[in-house]
Amino acid sequence: MIMEHELVKKLKWAKITIAILVVIIAIILGSRTVALPQDGLPGEGIVSERPESFTNIDLTLFWSIWDQLKDSYVDDDRLNDQEMTYGAIKGMVNSLNDPYTGFLTPEEASMFKGSLNAELEGIGAELTIEEDILKIVSPLKNSPAEAAGIRPGDIIYKIGDELAADFDLFEAVQKIRGPRGTQIALTLVRKDVDEPFEVIITRNKIELDSVTTEELDDDIFLISINQFSDDTLSEFLAATREALLANAKGVIIDLRYNGGGYLEITVDMLGELLEPGQTAVKIESRKDSYSQVLETNGKARLAHLPVAVLINQGSASASEILAGALQDYGRAYLIGEQSFGKGTVQEVVDFPDGSSLRLTIARWLTPKGRDINKKGLTPDEVVEFTPEAIEAKQDIQLDRAIEYLKAQFAL
């Protein structure tokens, strides 16, 4: 590993995705524990000491409403001080309108952490919420969602008979995930379809290889990166060795439907594609301790080969870091569709009562300083799937990448 900055070792790159597999919100940047005094926990009394930034805040209205609820609400058995406090905290956090910043109650946080170690079952899709709209970031490869025809950018209008707009991301995931063999009905809105339509998806075990390889014709080597997880770096290094042993003349890196993962792994992988000491990514934050420039320090074993990178709307976060750096340095030709546009960094703050805060702490920029958040990367050549190509199951984006590399060989 090349990273020395302690923050980077802690963080994961947020997909916020998902994982409707069994995972609740897949890759959130590592965690740190905040020392919150035990007497400051909800339901255990009011803390009299307030932070300095709180001095000009008048909470008279808050307490007036609290008293009205406690005094007059018809179903007094529903008035739980702790749940009301957690609800107020959620409202405060949600007022930021940031889908990547959120508060989890102890129960929710426990379910999230437990699901990270569970066998992955569900529909196999990555989700986000944008402007209160629940969207598909991407279906995972070979997943039930992909088999059902789910596409990046699809809007989930209904989950079963319930409106998706009535749920936050955590609640939506809870509704959609489930054990293998069970079914879930999703009503979708798609930009090229006039009316909402329903798909029935049978949940299943999700098996996702981090990196897969294939030797194509004309000495072209395909490396498909499906996620940036614990095993991705070692698998990518093995793929690099395979490409060299195969005497590959060019490499295609497929990042389509890859919603992201670990930041440090992404930087290490760039070390095989860029020369040592080149900027991989820039991180900007309100706090100087978080702001930094991360550089490559690998063996650059693929730095001499022409590279084509495939991206689409499902390419997010760490995928965009990798593709953006290669594009900035002219080291790769990007083919496909506009990427997702996830350009922020999160961490998880754990509290002694078991609750946690998922918090956006920084933005990341490409080596040339491009901010792709909510915009995405524009490929060097846009290639969109036609209805005919979809019907024929023809990968026209991959075909174009092969054509591009062949042309480079002739130069």
mmCIF file of C-alpha atoms in Angstrom:
data_model
loop_
_atom_site.group_PDB
_atom_site.id
_atom_site.type_symbol
_atom_site.label_atom_id
_atom_site.label_comp_id
_atom_site.label_asym_id
_atom_site.label_seq_id
_atom_site.Cartn_x
_atom_site.Cartn_y
_atom_site.Cartn_z
ATOM 1 C CA MET A 1 0.000 0.000 0.000
ATOM 2 C CA ILE A 2 1.324 3.405 -0.854
ATOM 3 C CA MET A 3 -0.755 5.643 1.383
ATOM 4 C CA GLU A 4 0.759 7.094 4.541
ATOM 5 C CA HIS A 5 -1.892 9.634 5.464
ATOM 6 C CA GLU A 6 -3.879 8.143 8.346
ATOM 7 C CA LEU A 7 -7.191 9.547 7.134
ATOM 8 C CA VAL A 8 -6.942 7.677 3.860
ATOM 9 C CA LYS A 9 -6.286 4.418 5.659
ATOM 10 C CA LYS A 10 -9.550 4.911 7.543
ATOM 11 C CA LEU A 11 -11.782 5.927 4.704
ATOM 12 C CA LYS A 12 -13.749 4.045 2.141
ATOM 13 C CA TRP A 13 -15.063 5.845 -0.893
ATOM 14 C CA ALA A 14 -18.804 6.265 -0.697
ATOM 15 C CA LYS A 15 -20.871 4.702 -3.321
ATOM 16 C CA ILE A 16 -23.836 5.134 -1.272
ATOM 17 C CA THR A 17 -24.999 2.694 -2.959
ATOM 18 C CA ILE A 18 -26.582 0.226 -1.605
ATOM 19 C CA ALA A 19 -26.380 -2.721 -1.795
ATOM 20 C CA ILE A 20 -29.614 -4.098 -1.873
ATOM 21 C CA LEU A 21 -27.966 -7.300 -1.685
ATOM 22 C CA VAL A 22 -28.068 -7.519 1.996
ATOM 23 C CA VAL A 23 -25.857 -4.609 2.554
ATOM 24 C CA ILE A 24 -27.681 -1.526 3.611
ATOM 25 C CA ILE A 25 -25.588 1.279 2.249
ATOM 26 C CA ALA A 26 -22.502 -0.082 0.668
ATOM 27 C CA ILE A 27 -19.398 1.601 0.709
ATOM 28 C CA ILE A 28 -19.215 4.307 3.217
ATOM 29 C CA LEU A 29 -15.869 5.676 4.137
ATOM 30 C CA GLY A 30 -14.372 3.947 7.179
ATOM 31 C CA SER A 31 -15.278 5.034 10.627
ATOM 32 C CA ARG A 32 -13.942 6.765 13.647
ATOM 33 C CA THR A 33 -15.391 6.937 17.148
ATOM 34 C CA VAL A 34 -16.373 10.259 18.654
ATOM 35 C CA ALA A 35 -16.095 10.659 22.419
ATOM 36 C CA LEU A 36 -19.608 11.714 23.305
ATOM 37 C CA PRO A 37 -20.211 12.018 27.059
ATOM 38 C CA GLN A 38 -22.508 9.256 28.283
ATOM 39 C CA ASP A 39 -24.730 11.781 30.033
ATOM 40 C CA GLY A 40 -25.385 13.397 26.665
ATOM 41 C CA LEU A 41 -27.224 10.440 25.181
ATOM 42 C CA PRO A 42 -30.844 10.898 24.135
ATOM 43 C CA GLY A 43 -33.262 9.840 26.820
ATOM 44 C CA GLU A 44 -30.733 10.281 29.613
ATOM 45 C CA GLY A 45 -31.267 13.918 30.442
ATOM 46 C CA ILE A 46 -30.512 17.252 28.842
ATOM 47 C CA VAL A 47 -26.935 18.425 28.514
ATOM 48 C CA SER A 48 -26.587 21.952 29.841
ATOM 49 C CA GLU A 49 -23.270 22.701 28.154
ATOM 50 C CA ARG A 50 -23.709 23.860 24.559
ATOM 51 C CA PRO A 51 -21.135 24.316 21.781
ATOM 52 C CA GLU A 52 -20.017 27.870 20.992
ATOM 53 C CA SER A 53 -21.720 27.779 17.587
ATOM 54 C CA PHE A 54 -25.002 27.204 19.407
ATOM 55 C CA THR A 55 -25.096 30.518 21.285
ATOM 56 C CA ASN A 56 -27.300 32.357 18.770
ATOM 57 C CA ILE A 57 -29.807 29.551 18.278
ATOM 58 C CA ASP A 58 -33.252 30.017 19.839
ATOM 59 C CA LEU A 59 -34.876 26.653 20.540
ATOM 60 C CA THR A 60 -38.006 28.115 22.090
ATOM 61 C CA LEU A 61 -40.128 26.877 19.181
ATOM 62 C CA PHE A 62 -38.600 23.399 19.386
ATOM 63 C CA TRP A 63 -39.422 23.018 23.074
ATOM 64 C CA SER A 64 -42.865 24.555 22.626
ATOM 65 C CA ILE A 65 -43.709 21.926 20.020
ATOM 66 C CA TRP A 66 -42.176 19.222 22.209
ATOM 67 C CA ASP A 67 -44.406 20.299 25.112
ATOM 68 C CA GLN A 68 -47.491 20.446 22.887
ATOM 69 C CA LEU A 69 -46.874 16.898 21.684
ATOM 70 C CA LYS A 70 -46.257 15.591 25.197
ATOM 71 C CA ASP A 71 -49.318 17.375 26.552
ATOM 72 C CA SER A 72 -51.930 16.924 23.830
ATOM 73 C CA TYR A 73 -51.036 14.253 21.241
ATOM 74 C CA VAL A 74 -53.912 11.791 21.115
ATOM 75 C CA ASP A 75 -51.907 8.537 21.223
ATOM 76 C CA ASP A 76 -49.733 9.098 24.262
ATOM 77 C CA ASP A 77 -48.299 5.574 24.012
ATOM 78 C CA ARG A 78 -46.483 6.685 20.842
ATOM 79 C CA LEU A 79 -44.647 9.490 22.638
ATOM 80 C CA ASN A 80 -41.186 8.058 23.223
ATOM 81 C CA ASP A 81 -38.596 10.630 24.295
ATOM 82 C CA GLN A 82 -35.688 8.789 22.735
ATOM 83 C CA GLU A 83 -37.413 8.126 19.419
ATOM 84 C CA MET A 84 -38.553 11.750 19.257
ATOM 85 C CA THR A 85 -34.987 12.899 19.895
ATOM 86 C CA TYR A 86 -33.630 10.631 17.161
ATOM 87 C CA GLY A 87 -36.350 11.925 14.840
ATOM 88 C CA ALA A 88 -35.308 15.512 15.539
ATOM 89 C CA ILE A 89 -31.678 14.636 14.814
ATOM 90 C CA LYS A 90 -32.665 12.979 11.536
ATOM 91 C CA GLY A 91 -34.635 16.050 10.554
ATOM 92 C CA MET A 92 -31.643 18.281 11.260
ATOM 93 C CA VAL A 93 -29.305 16.103 9.202
ATOM 94 C CA ASN A 94 -31.809 15.666 6.369
ATOM 95 C CA SER A 95 -32.229 19.446 6.124
ATOM 96 C CA LEU A 96 -28.847 19.482 4.354
ATOM 97 C CA ASN A 97 -30.430 17.672 1.385
ATOM 98 C CA ASP A 98 -27.277 15.596 1.011
ATOM 99 C CA PRO A 99 -28.052 11.957 0.141
ATOM 100 C CA TYR A 100 -24.615 10.956 1.412
ATOM 101 C CA THR A 101 -25.044 12.479 4.878
ATOM 102 C CA GLY A 102 -27.411 10.691 7.238
ATOM 103 C CA PHE A 103 -28.078 9.641 10.819
ATOM 104 C CA LEU A 104 -28.651 6.006 11.829
ATOM 105 C CA THR A 105 -30.314 5.053 15.090
ATOM 106 C CA PRO A 106 -28.607 2.307 17.123
ATOM 107 C CA GLU A 107 -30.944 -0.290 15.595
ATOM 108 C CA GLU A 108 -30.277 0.906 12.059
ATOM 109 C CA ALA A 109 -26.531 1.185 12.622
ATOM 110 C CA SER A 110 -26.414 -2.323 14.076
ATOM 111 C CA MET A 111 -28.270 -3.736 11.082
ATOM 112 C CA PHE A 112 -25.936 -1.919 8.710
ATOM 113 C CA LYS A 113 -22.772 -3.166 10.379
ATOM 114 C CA GLY A 114 -24.118 -6.685 10.665
ATOM 115 C CA SER A 115 -25.103 -6.757 7.015
ATOM 116 C CA LEU A 116 -21.569 -5.928 5.925
ATOM 117 C CA ASN A 117 -20.465 -9.339 7.152
ATOM 118 C CA ALA A 118 -23.512 -11.226 5.941
ATOM 119 C CA GLU A 119 -23.946 -13.387 2.894
ATOM 120 C CA LEU A 120 -25.149 -11.081 0.150
ATOM 121 C CA GLU A 121 -28.718 -11.733 -0.922
ATOM 122 C CA GLY A 122 -31.217 -9.507 -2.665
ATOM 123 C CA ILE A 123 -31.696 -8.002 -6.126
ATOM 124 C CA GLY A 124 -28.121 -6.790 -6.655
ATOM 125 C CA ALA A 125 -28.490 -3.087 -7.363
ATOM 126 C CA GLU A 126 -26.907 0.136 -6.205
ATOM 127 C CA LEU A 127 -29.169 3.008 -5.173
ATOM 128 C CA THR A 128 -29.015 6.678 -4.383
ATOM 129 C CA ILE A 129 -31.477 9.457 -3.628
ATOM 130 C CA GLU A 130 -31.287 12.690 -5.629
ATOM 131 C CA GLU A 131 -33.702 15.505 -4.819
ATOM 132 C CA ASP A 132 -35.949 13.047 -2.957
ATOM 133 C CA ILE A 133 -36.021 10.695 -5.962
ATOM 134 C CA LEU A 134 -34.886 7.088 -5.480
ATOM 135 C CA LYS A 135 -32.679 6.084 -8.410
ATOM 136 C CA ILE A 136 -30.723 3.103 -9.641
ATOM 137 C CA VAL A 137 -26.999 3.864 -9.832
ATOM 138 C CA SER A 138 -26.378 0.524 -11.485
ATOM 139 C CA PRO A 139 -27.424 -3.104 -11.430
ATOM 140 C CA LEU A 140 -24.570 -5.391 -10.447
ATOM 141 C CA LYS A 141 -23.259 -7.700 -13.124
ATOM 142 C CA ASN A 142 -24.995 -11.074 -13.351
ATOM 143 C CA SER A 143 -27.480 -10.009 -10.673
ATOM 144 C CA PRO A 144 -31.266 -10.496 -10.501
ATOM 145 C CA ALA A 145 -31.644 -6.757 -11.145
ATOM 146 C CA GLU A 146 -29.601 -6.989 -14.345
ATOM 147 C CA ALA A 147 -31.525 -10.075 -15.452
ATOM 148 C CA ALA A 148 -34.778 -8.157 -14.919
ATOM 149 C CA GLY A 149 -33.585 -5.399 -17.248
ATOM 150 C CA ILE A 150 -32.900 -2.743 -14.604
ATOM 151 C CA ARG A 151 -30.797 0.103 -16.050
ATOM 152 C CA PRO A 152 -28.671 2.901 -14.552
ATOM 153 C CA GLY A 153 -30.780 6.009 -14.074
ATOM 154 C CA ASP A 154 -34.070 4.150 -13.640
ATOM 155 C CA ILE A 155 -36.298 5.879 -11.089
ATOM 156 C CA ILE A 156 -38.026 3.654 -8.536
ATOM 157 C CA TYR A 157 -41.566 5.015 -8.304
ATOM 158 C CA LYS A 158 -43.100 2.286 -6.169
ATOM 159 C CA ILE A 159 -41.805 -0.506 -3.957
ATOM 160 C CA GLY A 160 -44.598 -3.014 -3.999
ATOM 161 C CA ASP A 161 -47.727 -0.892 -3.536
ATOM 162 C CA GLU A 162 -45.956 1.870 -1.599
ATOM 163 C CA LEU A 163 -44.575 5.111 -3.008
ATOM 164 C CA ALA A 164 -40.779 5.178 -2.883
ATOM 165 C CA ALA A 165 -40.901 8.913 -2.134
ATOM 166 C CA ASP A 166 -42.273 8.086 1.321
ATOM 167 C CA PHE A 167 -38.993 6.442 2.370
ATOM 168 C CA ASP A 168 -35.450 7.574 3.008
ATOM 169 C CA LEU A 169 -32.623 5.526 1.510
ATOM 170 C CA PHE A 170 -32.270 3.244 4.525
ATOM 171 C CA GLU A 171 -35.998 2.516 4.641
ATOM 172 C CA ALA A 172 -36.146 1.884 0.886
ATOM 173 C CA VAL A 173 -33.307 -0.610 1.094
ATOM 174 C CA GLN A 174 -35.047 -2.361 3.971
ATOM 175 C CA LYS A 175 -38.154 -2.686 1.817
ATOM 176 C CA ILE A 176 -36.339 -4.001 -1.254
ATOM 177 C CA ARG A 177 -33.810 -6.405 0.189
ATOM 178 C CA GLY A 178 -34.747 -9.908 1.278
ATOM 179 C CA PRO A 179 -33.803 -13.595 1.242
ATOM 180 C CA ARG A 180 -33.197 -15.558 -1.931
ATOM 181 C CA GLY A 181 -36.228 -17.047 -3.605
ATOM 182 C CA THR A 182 -38.596 -14.259 -2.554
ATOM 183 C CA GLN A 183 -39.920 -11.680 -4.998
ATOM 184 C CA ILE A 184 -40.238 -7.896 -4.994
ATOM 185 C CA ALA A 185 -42.249 -5.733 -7.392
ATOM 186 C CA LEU A 186 -40.727 -2.401 -8.400
ATOM 187 C CA THR A 187 -42.535 0.214 -10.470
ATOM 188 C CA LEU A 188 -39.975 2.099 -12.541
ATOM 189 C CA VAL A 189 -39.867 5.325 -14.530
ATOM 190 C CA ARG A 190 -37.436 5.352 -17.466
ATOM 191 C CA LYS A 191 -36.627 8.383 -19.588
ATOM 192 C CA ASP A 192 -37.320 6.666 -22.922
ATOM 193 C CA VAL A 193 -40.535 4.948 -21.769
ATOM 194 C CA ASP A 194 -43.814 6.892 -21.744
ATOM 195 C CA GLU A 195 -45.476 5.252 -18.731
ATOM 196 C CA PRO A 196 -44.266 3.765 -15.436
ATOM 197 C CA PHE A 197 -43.899 0.006 -15.668
ATOM 198 C CA GLU A 198 -43.571 -2.826 -13.178
ATOM 199 C CA VAL A 199 -40.838 -5.433 -12.946
ATOM 200 C CA ILE A 200 -40.943 -8.499 -10.718
ATOM 201 C CA ILE A 201 -37.516 -9.484 -9.396
ATOM 202 C CA THR A 202 -36.706 -12.754 -7.669
ATOM 203 C CA ARG A 203 -34.075 -12.151 -5.010
ATOM 204 C CA ASN A 204 -31.020 -14.393 -5.010
ATOM 205 C CA LYS A 205 -27.533 -14.794 -3.605
ATOM 206 C CA ILE A 206 -25.225 -12.178 -5.089
ATOM 207 C CA GLU A 207 -21.850 -13.420 -6.241
ATOM 208 C CA LEU A 208 -19.612 -10.715 -7.624
ATOM 209 C CA ASP A 209 -16.019 -11.232 -8.684
ATOM 210 C CA SER A 210 -14.024 -8.097 -7.992
ATOM 211 C CA VAL A 211 -11.844 -8.399 -11.114
ATOM 212 C CA THR A 212 -12.242 -10.622 -14.166
ATOM 213 C CA THR A 213 -9.997 -10.916 -17.213
ATOM 214 C CA GLU A 214 -10.226 -12.105 -20.798
ATOM 215 C CA GLU A 215 -7.730 -12.374 -23.627
ATOM 216 C CA LEU A 216 -9.339 -10.932 -26.736
ATOM 217 C CA ASP A 217 -8.196 -11.207 -30.324
ATOM 218 C CA ASP A 218 -5.355 -9.072 -31.699
ATOM 219 C CA ASP A 219 -3.346 -9.160 -28.446
ATOM 220 C CA ILE A 220 -5.891 -7.072 -26.541
ATOM 221 C CA PHE A 221 -6.401 -7.819 -22.845
ATOM 222 C CA LEU A 222 -9.700 -7.026 -21.107
ATOM 223 C CA ILE A 223 -9.741 -6.252 -17.368
ATOM 224 C CA SER A 224 -13.227 -5.833 -15.909
ATOM 225 C CA ILE A 225 -13.289 -4.167 -12.483
ATOM 226 C CA ASN A 226 -16.646 -4.655 -10.792
ATOM 227 C CA GLN A 227 -15.897 -2.993 -7.454
ATOM 228 C CA PHE A 228 -13.021 -1.604 -5.398
ATOM 229 C CA SER A 229 -13.080 -3.909 -2.374
ATOM 230 C CA ASP A 230 -10.571 -5.630 -0.083
ATOM 231 C CA ASP A 231 -9.506 -8.130 -2.737
ATOM 232 C CA THR A 232 -9.504 -5.808 -5.740
ATOM 233 C CA LEU A 233 -5.883 -4.665 -5.556
ATOM 234 C CA SER A 234 -4.413 -8.166 -5.364
ATOM 235 C CA GLU A 235 -6.726 -9.335 -8.144
ATOM 236 C CA PHE A 236 -5.822 -6.331 -10.296
ATOM 237 C CA LEU A 237 -2.095 -6.940 -9.776
ATOM 238 C CA ALA A 238 -2.653 -10.552 -10.819
ATOM 239 C CA ALA A 239 -4.521 -9.308 -13.900
ATOM 240 C CA THR A 240 -1.600 -7.007 -14.671
ATOM 241 C CA ARG A 241 0.776 -9.960 -14.589
ATOM 242 C CA GLU A 242 -1.582 -11.935 -16.828
ATOM 243 C CA ALA A 243 -1.615 -9.123 -19.379
ATOM 244 C CA LEU A 244 2.179 -8.958 -19.442
ATOM 245 C CA LEU A 245 2.553 -12.742 -19.723
ATOM 246 C CA ALA A 246 0.073 -12.685 -22.607
ATOM 247 C CA ASN A 247 2.267 -10.090 -24.362
ATOM 248 C CA ALA A 248 -0.724 -7.789 -24.633
ATOM 249 C CA LYS A 249 -0.316 -4.824 -26.958
ATOM 250 C CA GLY A 250 -3.216 -2.926 -25.418
ATOM 251 C CA VAL A 251 -5.562 -3.060 -22.436
ATOM 252 C CA ILE A 252 -9.274 -2.367 -22.040
ATOM 253 C CA ILE A 253 -10.440 -1.521 -18.508
ATOM 254 C CA ASP A 254 -14.172 -1.993 -18.064
ATOM 255 C CA LEU A 255 -15.605 0.180 -15.266
ATOM 256 C CA ARG A 256 -19.242 0.011 -16.339
ATOM 257 C CA TYR A 257 -21.697 -0.611 -13.496
ATOM 258 C CA ASN A 258 -18.888 -0.182 -10.947
ATOM 259 C CA GLY A 259 -20.277 2.020 -8.183
ATOM 260 C CA GLY A 260 -16.980 2.521 -6.344
ATOM 261 C CA GLY A 261 -15.188 1.294 -3.239
ATOM 262 C CA TYR A 262 -11.935 1.904 -1.382
ATOM 263 C CA LEU A 263 -10.035 5.067 -2.245
ATOM 264 C CA GLU A 264 -6.573 3.807 -1.345
ATOM 265 C CA ILE A 265 -6.976 0.749 -3.566
ATOM 266 C CA THR A 266 -7.883 2.989 -6.485
ATOM 267 C CA VAL A 267 -4.727 5.045 -6.016
ATOM 268 C CA ASP A 268 -2.600 1.898 -5.774
ATOM 269 C CA MET A 269 -4.115 0.585 -9.004
ATOM 270 C CA LEU A 270 -3.292 3.843 -10.750
ATOM 271 C CA GLY A 271 0.310 3.140 -9.750
ATOM 272 C CA GLU A 272 0.357 0.384 -12.395
ATOM 273 C CA LEU A 273 -0.982 2.707 -15.100
ATOM 274 C CA LEU A 274 0.779 6.006 -14.348
ATOM 275 C CA GLU A 275 4.395 6.885 -13.636
ATOM 276 C CA PRO A 276 5.457 7.159 -9.964
ATOM 277 C CA GLY A 277 4.854 10.545 -8.368
ATOM 278 C CA GLN A 278 1.934 11.556 -10.560
ATOM 279 C CA THR A 279 -1.158 12.966 -8.857
ATOM 280 C CA ALA A 280 -3.935 10.400 -8.564
ATOM 281 C CA VAL A 281 -6.570 12.533 -6.850
ATOM 282 C CA LYS A 282 -6.925 15.778 -4.912
ATOM 283 C CA ILE A 283 -9.042 16.010 -1.765
ATOM 284 C CA GLU A 284 -10.403 19.385 -0.627
ATOM 285 C CA SER A 285 -12.064 19.992 2.737
ATOM 286 C CA ARG A 286 -12.896 22.718 5.241
ATOM 287 C CA LYS A 287 -10.348 21.028 7.501
ATOM 288 C CA ASP A 288 -6.703 21.187 6.494
ATOM 289 C CA SER A 289 -6.131 17.776 8.057
ATOM 290 C CA TYR A 290 -8.454 16.227 5.470
ATOM 291 C CA SER A 291 -7.159 18.140 2.439
ATOM 292 C CA GLN A 292 -4.384 16.372 0.588
ATOM 293 C CA VAL A 293 -2.943 15.358 -2.768
ATOM 294 C CA LEU A 294 -2.468 11.622 -3.261
ATOM 295 C CA GLU A 295 0.254 10.465 -5.635
ATOM 296 C CA THR A 296 1.041 7.178 -7.334
ATOM 297 C CA ASN A 297 3.932 5.032 -6.193
ATOM 298 C CA GLY A 298 3.567 1.768 -8.078
ATOM 299 C CA LYS A 299 5.616 -0.187 -10.591
ATOM 300 C CA ALA A 300 3.901 1.377 -13.638
ATOM 301 C CA ARG A 301 3.921 -1.992 -15.399
ATOM 302 C CA LEU A 302 1.107 -1.028 -17.780
ATOM 303 C CA ALA A 303 2.239 2.556 -18.303
ATOM 304 C CA HIS A 304 3.734 1.743 -21.719
ATOM 305 C CA LEU A 305 0.569 0.202 -23.179
ATOM 306 C CA PRO A 306 -2.337 2.004 -24.874
ATOM 307 C CA VAL A 307 -5.462 1.830 -22.721
ATOM 308 C CA ALA A 308 -9.176 2.218 -23.407
ATOM 309 C CA VAL A 309 -11.609 2.636 -20.508
ATOM 310 C CA LEU A 310 -15.323 1.840 -20.668
ATOM 311 C CA ILE A 311 -17.689 3.918 -18.500
ATOM 312 C CA ASN A 312 -21.433 4.471 -18.221
ATOM 313 C CA GLN A 313 -24.024 5.962 -15.871
ATOM 314 C CA GLY A 314 -23.282 3.200 -13.384
ATOM 315 C CA SER A 315 -19.601 4.162 -13.093
ATOM 316 C CA ALA A 316 -19.331 6.150 -9.878
ATOM 317 C CA SER A 317 -16.957 7.411 -7.214
ATOM 318 C CA ALA A 318 -13.747 5.345 -7.210
ATOM 319 C CA SER A 319 -14.428 4.354 -10.825
ATOM 320 C CA GLU A 320 -14.498 8.033 -11.724
ATOM 321 C CA ILE A 321 -11.266 8.660 -9.823
ATOM 322 C CA LEU A 322 -9.492 5.983 -11.848
ATOM 323 C CA ALA A 323 -10.974 7.011 -15.190
ATOM 324 C CA GLY A 324 -10.612 10.734 -14.483
ATOM 325 C CA ALA A 325 -6.917 10.493 -13.651
ATOM 326 C CA LEU A 326 -6.189 8.429 -16.761
ATOM 327 C CA GLN A 327 -8.141 10.902 -18.889
ATOM 328 C CA ASP A 328 -6.373 13.928 -17.380
ATOM 329 C CA TYR A 329 -2.953 12.521 -18.257
ATOM 330 C CA GLY A 330 -4.020 11.316 -21.692
ATOM 331 C CA ARG A 331 -3.206 7.776 -20.590
ATOM 332 C CA ALA A 332 -6.533 6.316 -21.629
ATOM 333 C CA TYR A 333 -9.285 6.886 -24.158
ATOM 334 C CA LEU A 334 -12.678 6.908 -22.434
ATOM 335 C CA ILE A 335 -15.533 5.288 -24.353
ATOM 336 C CA GLY A 336 -19.192 4.924 -23.423
ATOM 337 C CA GLU A 337 -21.607 7.235 -21.630
ATOM 338 C CA GLN A 338 -21.475 10.039 -19.063
ATOM 339 C CA SER A 339 -20.510 8.644 -15.667
ATOM 340 C CA PHE A 340 -22.589 9.006 -12.505
ATOM 341 C CA GLY A 341 -20.948 12.032 -10.870
ATOM 342 C CA LYS A 342 -20.055 11.089 -7.278
ATOM 343 C CA GLY A 343 -17.347 13.504 -6.165
ATOM 344 C CA THR A 344 -17.588 13.660 -2.379
ATOM 345 C CA VAL A 345 -15.950 11.852 0.524
ATOM 346 C CA GLN A 346 -17.751 10.463 3.563
ATOM 347 C CA GLU A 347 -16.826 9.008 6.919
ATOM 348 C CA VAL A 348 -18.905 7.349 9.598
ATOM 349 C CA VAL A 349 -18.854 8.737 13.142
ATOM 350 C CA ASP A 350 -19.909 6.218 15.809
ATOM 351 C CA PHE A 351 -21.474 7.314 19.102
ATOM 352 C CA PRO A 352 -21.479 5.462 22.457
ATOM 353 C CA ASP A 353 -25.212 4.711 22.340
ATOM 354 C CA GLY A 354 -24.713 2.766 19.112
ATOM 355 C CA SER A 355 -26.014 5.435 16.751
ATOM 356 C CA SER A 356 -23.864 6.763 13.928
ATOM 357 C CA LEU A 357 -23.566 9.735 11.620
ATOM 358 C CA ARG A 358 -22.591 9.298 7.989
ATOM 359 C CA LEU A 359 -20.974 12.625 7.149
ATOM 360 C CA THR A 360 -19.705 14.238 3.952
ATOM 361 C CA ILE A 361 -16.316 15.692 4.883
ATOM 362 C CA ALA A 362 -14.603 16.549 1.597
ATOM 363 C CA ARG A 363 -14.724 16.769 -2.176
ATOM 364 C CA TRP A 364 -12.345 15.049 -4.524
ATOM 365 C CA LEU A 365 -10.991 16.496 -7.757
ATOM 366 C CA THR A 366 -9.178 14.936 -10.694
ATOM 367 C CA PRO A 367 -5.429 15.662 -11.061
ATOM 368 C CA LYS A 368 -6.250 18.693 -13.234
ATOM 369 C CA GLY A 369 -8.705 19.980 -10.656
ATOM 370 C CA ARG A 370 -11.952 18.926 -12.299
ATOM 371 C CA ASP A 371 -14.943 18.682 -9.960
ATOM 372 C CA ILE A 372 -17.208 15.983 -11.401
ATOM 373 C CA ASN A 373 -19.752 15.893 -8.566
ATOM 374 C CA LYS A 374 -23.305 15.741 -9.951
ATOM 375 C CA LYS A 375 -21.818 16.109 -13.451
ATOM 376 C CA GLY A 376 -19.794 12.998 -14.114
ATOM 377 C CA LEU A 377 -17.003 12.350 -16.592
ATOM 378 C CA THR A 378 -17.623 12.939 -20.275
ATOM 379 C CA PRO A 379 -16.077 10.135 -22.333
ATOM 380 C CA ASP A 380 -13.687 11.013 -25.131
ATOM 381 C CA GLU A 381 -16.102 9.204 -27.421
ATOM 382 C CA VAL A 382 -19.773 8.789 -26.613
ATOM 383 C CA VAL A 383 -21.136 5.395 -27.611
ATOM 384 C CA GLU A 384 -24.706 4.679 -26.527
ATOM 385 C CA PHE A 385 -26.461 1.362 -26.885
ATOM 386 C CA THR A 386 -29.083 1.295 -29.606
ATOM 387 C CA PRO A 387 -32.277 -0.768 -29.278
ATOM 388 C CA GLU A 388 -30.917 -2.973 -32.055
ATOM 389 C CA ALA A 389 -27.658 -3.603 -30.199
ATOM 390 C CA ILE A 390 -29.528 -4.402 -26.998
ATOM 391 C CA GLU A 391 -31.820 -6.806 -28.834
ATOM 392 C CA ALA A 392 -28.842 -8.507 -30.492
ATOM 393 C CA LYS A 393 -26.898 -8.513 -27.209
ATOM 394 C CA GLN A 394 -24.034 -6.793 -29.005
ATOM 395 C CA ASP A 395 -21.563 -4.874 -26.835
ATOM 396 C CA ILE A 396 -20.939 -1.966 -29.184
ATOM 397 C CA GLN A 397 -18.944 -0.066 -26.539
ATOM 398 C CA LEU A 398 -16.477 -2.918 -26.159
ATOM 399 C CA ASP A 399 -16.345 -3.316 -29.948
ATOM 400 C CA ARG A 400 -15.436 0.359 -30.318
ATOM 401 C CA ALA A 401 -12.691 0.033 -27.689
ATOM 402 C CA ILE A 402 -11.189 -2.857 -29.644
ATOM 403 C CA GLU A 403 -11.290 -0.792 -32.841
ATOM 404 C CA TYR A 404 -9.600 2.112 -31.072
ATOM 405 C CA LEU A 405 -6.732 -0.022 -29.776
ATOM 406 C CA LYS A 406 -6.207 -1.655 -33.168
ATOM 407 C CA ALA A 407 -5.821 1.810 -34.662
ATOM 408 C CA GLN A 408 -3.232 2.642 -32.000
ATOM 409 C CA PHE A 409 -1.242 -0.467 -32.901
ATOM 410 C CA ALA A 410 -1.031 0.764 -36.497
ATOM 411 C CA LEU A 411 0.493 4.113 -35.540
#
